[in-house]
């Protein structure tokens, strides 16, 4: 990933330190994965059983401890150099050697009995090891303690999300021109994977190709099913381009669709549109879900819309905030999330349409802007 300027990472740590203080935490414990990339610009080549841990101590803004302006990390000795060159900005590193108790080393930076938020992706090995080394301490998943930590994107981040979305649009445009009938789901999936990479994706997280009855399973993975005339085909694909994610779903039809297939597709398309339009100042996350769901329910398919309407996206392809009933958090400018209603008819077919949007950015103040925009009308493929 192209690094941002050093002050960007220091500012993120400063903001997190303040949020942690407000949440009554002693700090954040950040392990390799999206959180470490976010706070340090560092993504170790191999995430191994050895502990790498960035400590961001809570700070109320008055005093600024080490670990905020200058990052403070525990690192395996053999990766100390990787950290030094990989991290953006200076890091005060506490290296530990093989044979040492890495969790005891980390505990020296922490408060016994303290309460820390730890990366969701931290290995259980380290969570349990830290708890053992820090008697009385409490560790909570960071997305539970501070769910909005990475939710609001800066204009620079949105630009990368938009580039990822444009790459996904280009991939979809090209797949439409290729044959579907007579090929296996996984062959189409392999094409999508290659097209995403050809259009700037460094990492492909999923290329779901769900033909006919498989489309009724929202997370069906591409398999050996051969696509044939008459199939509705759900294509859900995404990954990371320059560190930031795309996530698109389109449903196409092999040959001419039936009247009911068209009807269901129209309902989902209208629901998706309603979800996007629900992003207005003052709206909450659940309002997006309610708006999309109302359209599906009105059409009589409510029981077949079996998942939430959307999820946040950024350095990962699935993260808070979630567009779901009960999520009363207000939508803020710069939040990026998917709007992806679906209808799933068991044994028959499914339809889902998904775009990633950014809320209220300067390009479209007061509304959602789609970050991918390939045609949503039902495409007939050959
Ligand atoms: Zn059909
Ligand atoms: Zn999605
Ligand atoms: Zn998706």
Coordinates of C-alpha atoms and ligand atoms in Angstrom, one line a residue:
X1 CA 0.0 0.0 0.0
X2 CA 1.3 3.5 -0.8
X3 CA 1.9 5.1 2.6
X4 CA 0.2 8.3 3.7
X5 CA 2.3 11.1 5.2
X6 CA 3.7 10.3 8.7
X7 CA 1.4 12.9 10.4
X8 CA -1.6 11.0 9.2
X9 CA -0.7 7.9 11.3
X10 CA 0.3 10.1 14.3
X11 CA -3.1 11.9 14.0
X12 CA -4.9 8.5 13.9
X13 CA -3.1 7.4 17.0
X14 CA -3.9 10.7 18.8
X15 CA -7.6 10.4 17.9
X16 CA -7.7 6.7 19.0
X17 CA -5.9 7.7 22.3
X18 CA -8.6 10.3 23.0
X19 CA -11.4 7.9 22.1
X20 CA -9.9 5.2 24.3
X21 CA -9.8 7.7 27.3
X22 CA -13.4 8.6 26.7
X23 CA -14.3 4.9 26.6
X24 CA -12.6 4.3 30.0
X25 CA -9.9 2.2 28.5
X26 CA -6.2 2.2 29.4
X27 CA -5.3 1.9 25.7
X28 CA -5.3 0.0 22.5
X29 CA -3.3 -3.1 21.7
X30 CA -2.8 -3.4 18.0
X31 CA -1.7 -6.6 16.3
X32 CA -0.8 -7.2 12.6
X33 CA -3.7 -6.7 10.2
X34 CA -5.9 -3.8 9.3
X35 CA -5.5 -2.0 12.6
X36 CA -1.7 -2.0 12.5
X37 CA -1.8 -0.9 8.9
X38 CA -4.1 1.9 10.0
X39 CA -2.0 3.2 12.9
X40 CA 1.5 2.5 11.6
X41 CA 1.3 1.9 7.9
X42 CA 3.1 -1.4 8.7
X43 CA 1.9 -4.8 7.3
X44 CA 4.4 -7.5 8.1
X45 CA 4.9 -9.9 5.2
X46 CA 4.1 -12.9 7.3
X47 CA 1.7 -12.8 10.3
X48 CA 3.2 -15.5 12.5
X49 CA 2.9 -16.9 16.0
X50 CA 5.5 -14.4 17.2
X51 CA 4.0 -11.3 18.9
X52 CA 4.1 -7.9 17.2
X53 CA 2.1 -5.4 19.3
X54 CA 1.7 -1.7 18.9
X55 CA 0.6 0.0 22.2
X56 CA -1.5 3.1 22.0
X57 CA -2.0 4.4 25.5
X58 CA -5.2 6.3 26.3
X59 CA -4.7 10.1 26.5
X60 CA -7.3 12.7 27.3
X61 CA -5.5 15.2 25.0
X62 CA -3.8 17.3 27.7
X63 CA -0.7 15.1 28.1
X64 CA 0.5 13.1 25.2
X65 CA 2.3 9.9 26.3
X66 CA 4.9 8.0 24.2
X67 CA 3.1 5.7 21.9
X68 CA 1.0 8.4 20.4
X69 CA 3.2 11.0 18.7
X70 CA 6.0 8.4 18.6
X71 CA 4.7 4.8 18.2
X72 CA 5.6 2.3 20.9
X73 CA 5.7 -1.4 19.8
X74 CA 6.8 -4.8 20.9
X75 CA 8.4 -6.8 18.0
X76 CA 10.2 -10.1 17.5
X77 CA 14.0 -9.4 17.3
X78 CA 14.3 -10.9 13.9
X79 CA 11.6 -8.6 12.5
X80 CA 12.8 -5.4 14.2
X81 CA 14.4 -4.2 11.0
X82 CA 11.2 -4.9 9.0
X83 CA 9.3 -2.8 11.5
X84 CA 11.8 0.0 11.3
X85 CA 11.7 0.3 7.5
X86 CA 8.1 -0.7 7.2
X87 CA 6.5 1.6 9.7
X88 CA 5.7 5.2 8.7
X89 CA 7.4 7.5 11.1
X90 CA 9.6 6.7 14.1
X91 CA 8.8 3.8 16.3
X92 CA 10.2 3.0 19.7
X93 CA 10.6 -0.7 19.5
X94 CA 11.0 -3.1 22.3
X95 CA 12.5 -6.2 20.7
X96 CA 12.1 -9.7 22.3
X97 CA 14.2 -12.7 21.5
X98 CA 13.1 -16.3 20.8
X99 CA 12.9 -18.1 24.1
X100 CA 11.8 -15.0 26.0
X101 CA 8.3 -14.7 27.3
X102 CA 6.9 -12.2 24.7
X103 CA 3.8 -11.5 26.7
X104 CA 5.8 -10.7 29.8
X105 CA 7.8 -8.3 27.7
X106 CA 4.6 -6.6 26.4
X107 CA 3.2 -6.5 30.0
X108 CA 6.0 -4.2 31.0
X109 CA 4.3 -1.5 28.8
X110 CA 0.9 -2.1 30.3
X111 CA -1.0 -1.4 33.5
X112 CA -1.7 -4.4 35.7
X113 CA -5.5 -4.6 36.1
X114 CA -5.9 -2.3 33.1
X115 CA -8.6 -2.5 30.5
X116 CA -7.5 -2.5 26.9
X117 CA -9.1 -2.9 23.5
X118 CA -7.3 -5.4 21.4
X119 CA -7.4 -5.9 17.6
X120 CA -10.2 -8.3 16.5
X121 CA -7.6 -10.2 14.5
X122 CA -5.3 -10.8 17.4
X123 CA -4.4 -14.5 17.8
X124 CA -6.1 -16.2 20.8
X125 CA -2.5 -17.3 21.6
X126 CA -1.6 -13.7 22.3
X127 CA -4.9 -12.6 23.9
X128 CA -4.6 -15.5 26.4
X129 CA -0.9 -14.9 26.9
X130 CA -1.4 -11.3 27.6
X131 CA -4.2 -12.0 30.1
X132 CA -1.9 -14.5 31.9
X133 CA 1.0 -12.0 32.0
X134 CA -1.3 -9.1 33.2
X135 CA -3.2 -10.4 36.2
X136 CA -6.6 -8.7 36.6
X137 CA -6.5 -7.1 33.2
X138 CA -9.5 -7.0 30.8
X139 CA -9.2 -7.2 27.1
X140 CA -12.1 -6.3 24.8
X141 CA -12.4 -6.6 21.0
X142 CA -11.6 -3.2 19.5
X143 CA -14.7 -3.2 17.3
X144 CA -16.9 -3.7 20.4
X145 CA -15.1 -1.0 22.5
X146 CA -14.5 1.5 19.7
X147 CA -16.6 0.4 16.7
X148 CA -16.2 3.7 14.8
X149 CA -12.4 3.8 15.1
X150 CA -11.8 3.3 11.3
X151 CA -15.3 4.1 10.1
X152 CA -15.0 7.7 9.0
X153 CA -12.7 8.0 6.0
X154 CA -10.5 11.0 5.1
X155 CA -10.8 12.3 1.5
X156 CA -7.5 10.6 0.7
X157 CA -9.0 7.3 1.9
X158 CA -12.2 7.9 -0.1
X159 CA -10.1 8.5 -3.2
X160 CA -8.6 5.1 -2.8
X161 CA -12.0 3.5 -2.2
X162 CA -13.3 5.1 -5.4
X163 CA -10.3 3.8 -7.3
X164 CA -11.0 0.3 -6.0
X165 CA -14.7 0.7 -7.0
X166 CA -13.8 1.9 -10.5
X167 CA -11.5 -1.2 -10.9
X168 CA -14.4 -3.5 -9.8
X169 CA -16.7 -1.7 -12.3
X170 CA -14.2 -2.3 -15.1
X171 CA -13.8 -6.0 -14.1
X172 CA -17.6 -6.4 -14.2
X173 CA -17.8 -4.6 -17.6
X174 CA -15.3 -7.1 -19.1
X175 CA -16.8 -10.2 -17.5
X176 CA -20.2 -9.4 -19.2
X177 CA -18.6 -9.8 -22.6
X178 CA -17.3 -13.3 -21.8
X179 CA -19.3 -16.6 -22.2
X180 CA -21.3 -17.8 -19.2
X181 CA -23.3 -20.7 -20.6
X182 CA -21.4 -24.0 -20.5
X183 CA -18.7 -22.9 -18.0
X184 CA -18.4 -23.8 -14.4
X185 CA -19.0 -21.3 -11.6
X186 CA -15.3 -21.5 -10.6
X187 CA -14.1 -20.8 -14.1
X188 CA -16.1 -17.5 -14.1
X189 CA -14.8 -16.8 -10.6
X190 CA -11.2 -17.3 -11.8
X191 CA -11.9 -14.8 -14.6
X192 CA -13.3 -12.3 -12.1
X193 CA -10.2 -12.7 -9.9
X194 CA -7.9 -12.1 -12.8
X195 CA -9.9 -9.1 -14.0
X196 CA -9.9 -7.5 -10.5
X197 CA -6.1 -7.9 -10.4
X198 CA -5.8 -6.5 -13.9
X199 CA -7.8 -3.5 -12.7
X200 CA -5.6 -2.6 -9.7
X201 CA -6.6 -5.1 -7.0
X202 CA -3.5 -6.4 -5.1
X203 CA -5.7 -8.8 -3.0
X204 CA -8.9 -10.5 -4.0
X205 CA -11.1 -11.4 -1.0
X206 CA -14.0 -13.2 -2.7
X207 CA -15.4 -13.9 -6.2
X208 CA -18.7 -15.6 -5.5
X209 CA -20.4 -17.0 -8.6
X210 CA -23.8 -18.5 -7.6
X211 CA -25.8 -20.0 -10.5
X212 CA -29.5 -20.8 -10.4
X213 CA -30.5 -22.5 -7.1
X214 CA -27.0 -21.7 -5.7
X215 CA -28.0 -18.0 -5.8
X216 CA -30.5 -18.7 -3.0
X217 CA -27.4 -19.2 -0.7
X218 CA -26.0 -15.7 -0.1
X219 CA -22.5 -17.0 0.7
X220 CA -22.4 -19.9 -1.8
X221 CA -18.8 -20.2 -3.1
X222 CA -18.1 -20.8 -6.7
X223 CA -18.1 -24.6 -7.4
X224 CA -18.4 -27.1 -10.2
X225 CA -22.0 -26.2 -11.2
X226 CA -22.1 -25.6 -14.9
X227 CA -24.0 -22.4 -16.0
X228 CA -26.8 -22.9 -18.4
X229 CA -29.4 -21.0 -20.3
X230 CA -32.1 -19.8 -17.9
X231 CA -29.8 -19.3 -14.9
X232 CA -29.9 -16.2 -12.7
X233 CA -26.3 -15.8 -11.7
X234 CA -25.2 -13.8 -8.6
X235 CA -21.7 -12.3 -8.9
X236 CA -20.3 -10.9 -5.7
X237 CA -16.6 -9.8 -5.9
X238 CA -14.2 -7.6 -4.1
X239 CA -10.8 -7.1 -2.6
X240 CA -8.2 -4.5 -1.8
X241 CA -6.6 -2.1 -4.3
X242 CA -3.8 0.1 -2.8
X243 CA -5.0 -1.0 0.7
X244 CA -8.6 -0.1 0.4
X245 CA -11.6 -2.3 -0.5
X246 CA -14.2 -2.8 -3.2
X247 CA -17.3 -5.0 -2.8
X248 CA -19.8 -5.2 -5.7
X249 CA -22.7 -7.6 -6.4
X250 CA -24.5 -7.8 -9.7
X251 CA -27.1 -10.4 -10.7
X252 CA -27.1 -11.4 -14.4
X253 CA -29.2 -13.8 -16.4
X254 CA -28.1 -16.4 -19.0
X255 CA -30.4 -15.8 -21.9
X256 CA -33.9 -14.2 -21.6
X257 CA -35.2 -14.1 -18.0
X258 CA -38.7 -15.1 -17.0
X259 CA -41.3 -12.5 -15.9
X260 CA -40.8 -13.5 -12.2
X261 CA -37.0 -13.3 -12.5
X262 CA -37.4 -9.8 -13.9
X263 CA -39.9 -8.9 -11.2
X264 CA -37.7 -10.1 -8.3
X265 CA -34.7 -8.2 -9.9
X266 CA -36.8 -5.0 -10.1
X267 CA -37.8 -5.3 -6.5
X268 CA -34.1 -5.7 -5.4
X269 CA -33.0 -2.9 -7.6
X270 CA -35.7 -0.6 -6.1
X271 CA -34.8 -1.7 -2.6
X272 CA -31.1 -0.9 -3.2
X273 CA -32.0 2.5 -4.6
X274 CA -34.2 3.1 -1.5
X275 CA -31.3 2.1 0.8
X276 CA -28.9 4.5 -0.9
X277 CA -31.5 7.3 -0.8
X278 CA -32.0 6.8 2.9
X279 CA -28.5 8.2 3.5
X280 CA -29.6 11.7 4.4
X281 CA -28.4 14.0 7.2
X282 CA -29.7 12.8 10.5
X283 CA -30.3 9.2 9.3
X284 CA -29.0 6.3 11.4
X285 CA -27.5 3.1 10.1
X286 CA -30.8 1.2 10.7
X287 CA -32.7 3.7 8.6
X288 CA -30.8 2.3 5.5
X289 CA -31.8 -1.2 6.4
X290 CA -35.4 -0.2 7.0
X291 CA -35.7 1.7 3.8
X292 CA -34.4 -1.2 1.7
X293 CA -36.3 -3.8 3.6
X294 CA -39.6 -1.9 3.3
X295 CA -39.5 -2.2 -0.5
X296 CA -38.8 -5.9 -0.3
X297 CA -41.6 -6.4 2.3
X298 CA -44.1 -4.3 0.3
X299 CA -43.5 -6.6 -2.7
X300 CA -44.2 -9.7 -0.6
X301 CA -40.6 -11.0 -0.4
X302 CA -39.8 -9.9 3.1
X303 CA -39.1 -13.4 4.5
X304 CA -36.6 -14.0 1.7
X305 CA -34.4 -11.1 2.6
X306 CA -32.3 -12.9 5.2
X307 CA -29.4 -10.7 6.0
X308 CA -28.6 -7.1 7.1
X309 CA -28.5 -4.5 4.3
X310 CA -24.9 -3.5 4.5
X311 CA -21.5 -3.3 6.3
X312 CA -18.7 -0.8 6.6
X313 CA -15.7 -1.2 4.3
X314 CA -12.2 0.3 4.2
X315 CA -8.9 -1.5 5.0
X316 CA -11.0 -4.6 5.2
X317 CA -14.0 -5.6 3.0
X318 CA -16.2 -6.1 6.1
X319 CA -16.1 -3.9 9.2
X320 CA -18.4 -1.6 11.3
X321 CA -20.7 0.2 11.0
X322 CA -23.4 -2.3 10.1
X323 CA -26.6 -1.3 8.3
X324 CA -28.9 -3.4 10.5
X325 CA -32.0 -3.0 12.6
X326 CA -31.0 -1.9 16.1
X327 CA -27.9 0.1 14.9
X328 CA -29.0 3.5 15.9
X329 CA -25.6 5.2 15.4
X330 CA -26.0 8.2 13.1
X331 CA -24.4 8.1 9.7
X332 CA -21.5 10.5 9.5
X333 CA -19.7 12.3 6.6
X334 CA -17.0 10.0 5.3
X335 CA -18.4 6.7 6.4
X336 CA -18.1 4.1 3.6
X337 CA -20.4 1.1 3.6
X338 CA -22.2 -1.3 1.3
X339 CA -25.9 -1.2 0.4
X340 CA -26.8 -4.8 -0.6
X341 CA -30.4 -6.0 -0.3
X342 CA -31.2 -9.5 -1.7
X343 CA -34.0 -11.9 -2.2
X344 CA -33.3 -15.6 -1.9
X345 CA -35.8 -18.2 -3.2
X346 CA -34.7 -21.6 -1.9
X347 CA -34.2 -24.2 -4.6
X348 CA -34.8 -21.6 -7.3
X349 CA -32.6 -18.5 -7.5
X350 CA -31.4 -15.4 -5.7
X351 CA -30.9 -11.8 -6.6
X352 CA -28.6 -9.3 -4.8
X353 CA -27.4 -5.9 -5.9
X354 CA -24.6 -4.2 -4.0
X355 CA -22.7 -0.9 -4.2
X356 CA -20.3 0.7 -1.8
X357 CA -21.2 4.3 -1.0
X358 CA -19.6 7.2 0.9
X359 CA -21.9 9.4 3.0
X360 CA -22.0 13.2 2.6
X361 CA -18.6 13.8 1.2
X362 CA -17.7 17.0 -0.6
X363 CA -18.6 15.6 -4.0
X364 CA -22.2 14.9 -3.0
X365 CA -23.0 16.7 0.3
X366 CA -26.1 15.6 2.1
X367 CA -26.4 12.3 0.3
X368 CA -24.7 9.1 -0.5
X369 CA -22.2 8.9 -3.4
X370 CA -21.8 5.5 -5.0
X371 CA -18.2 4.5 -5.2
X372 CA -19.0 1.9 -7.8
X373 CA -21.5 2.4 -10.5
X374 CA -21.6 -0.4 -13.1
X375 CA -25.0 -1.0 -14.6
X376 CA -27.6 -2.2 -12.2
X377 CA -30.3 -3.1 -14.8
X378 CA -30.5 -6.9 -15.3
X379 CA -27.8 -7.8 -17.8
X380 CA -28.5 -10.7 -20.2
X381 CA -25.4 -12.7 -20.8
X382 CA -24.6 -15.5 -23.2
Ligands
LIG1 ZN1 -34.1 -18.0 -15.6
LIG2 ZN1 -20.8 -6.6 0.9
LIG3 ZN1 -20.3 -8.3 -1.6

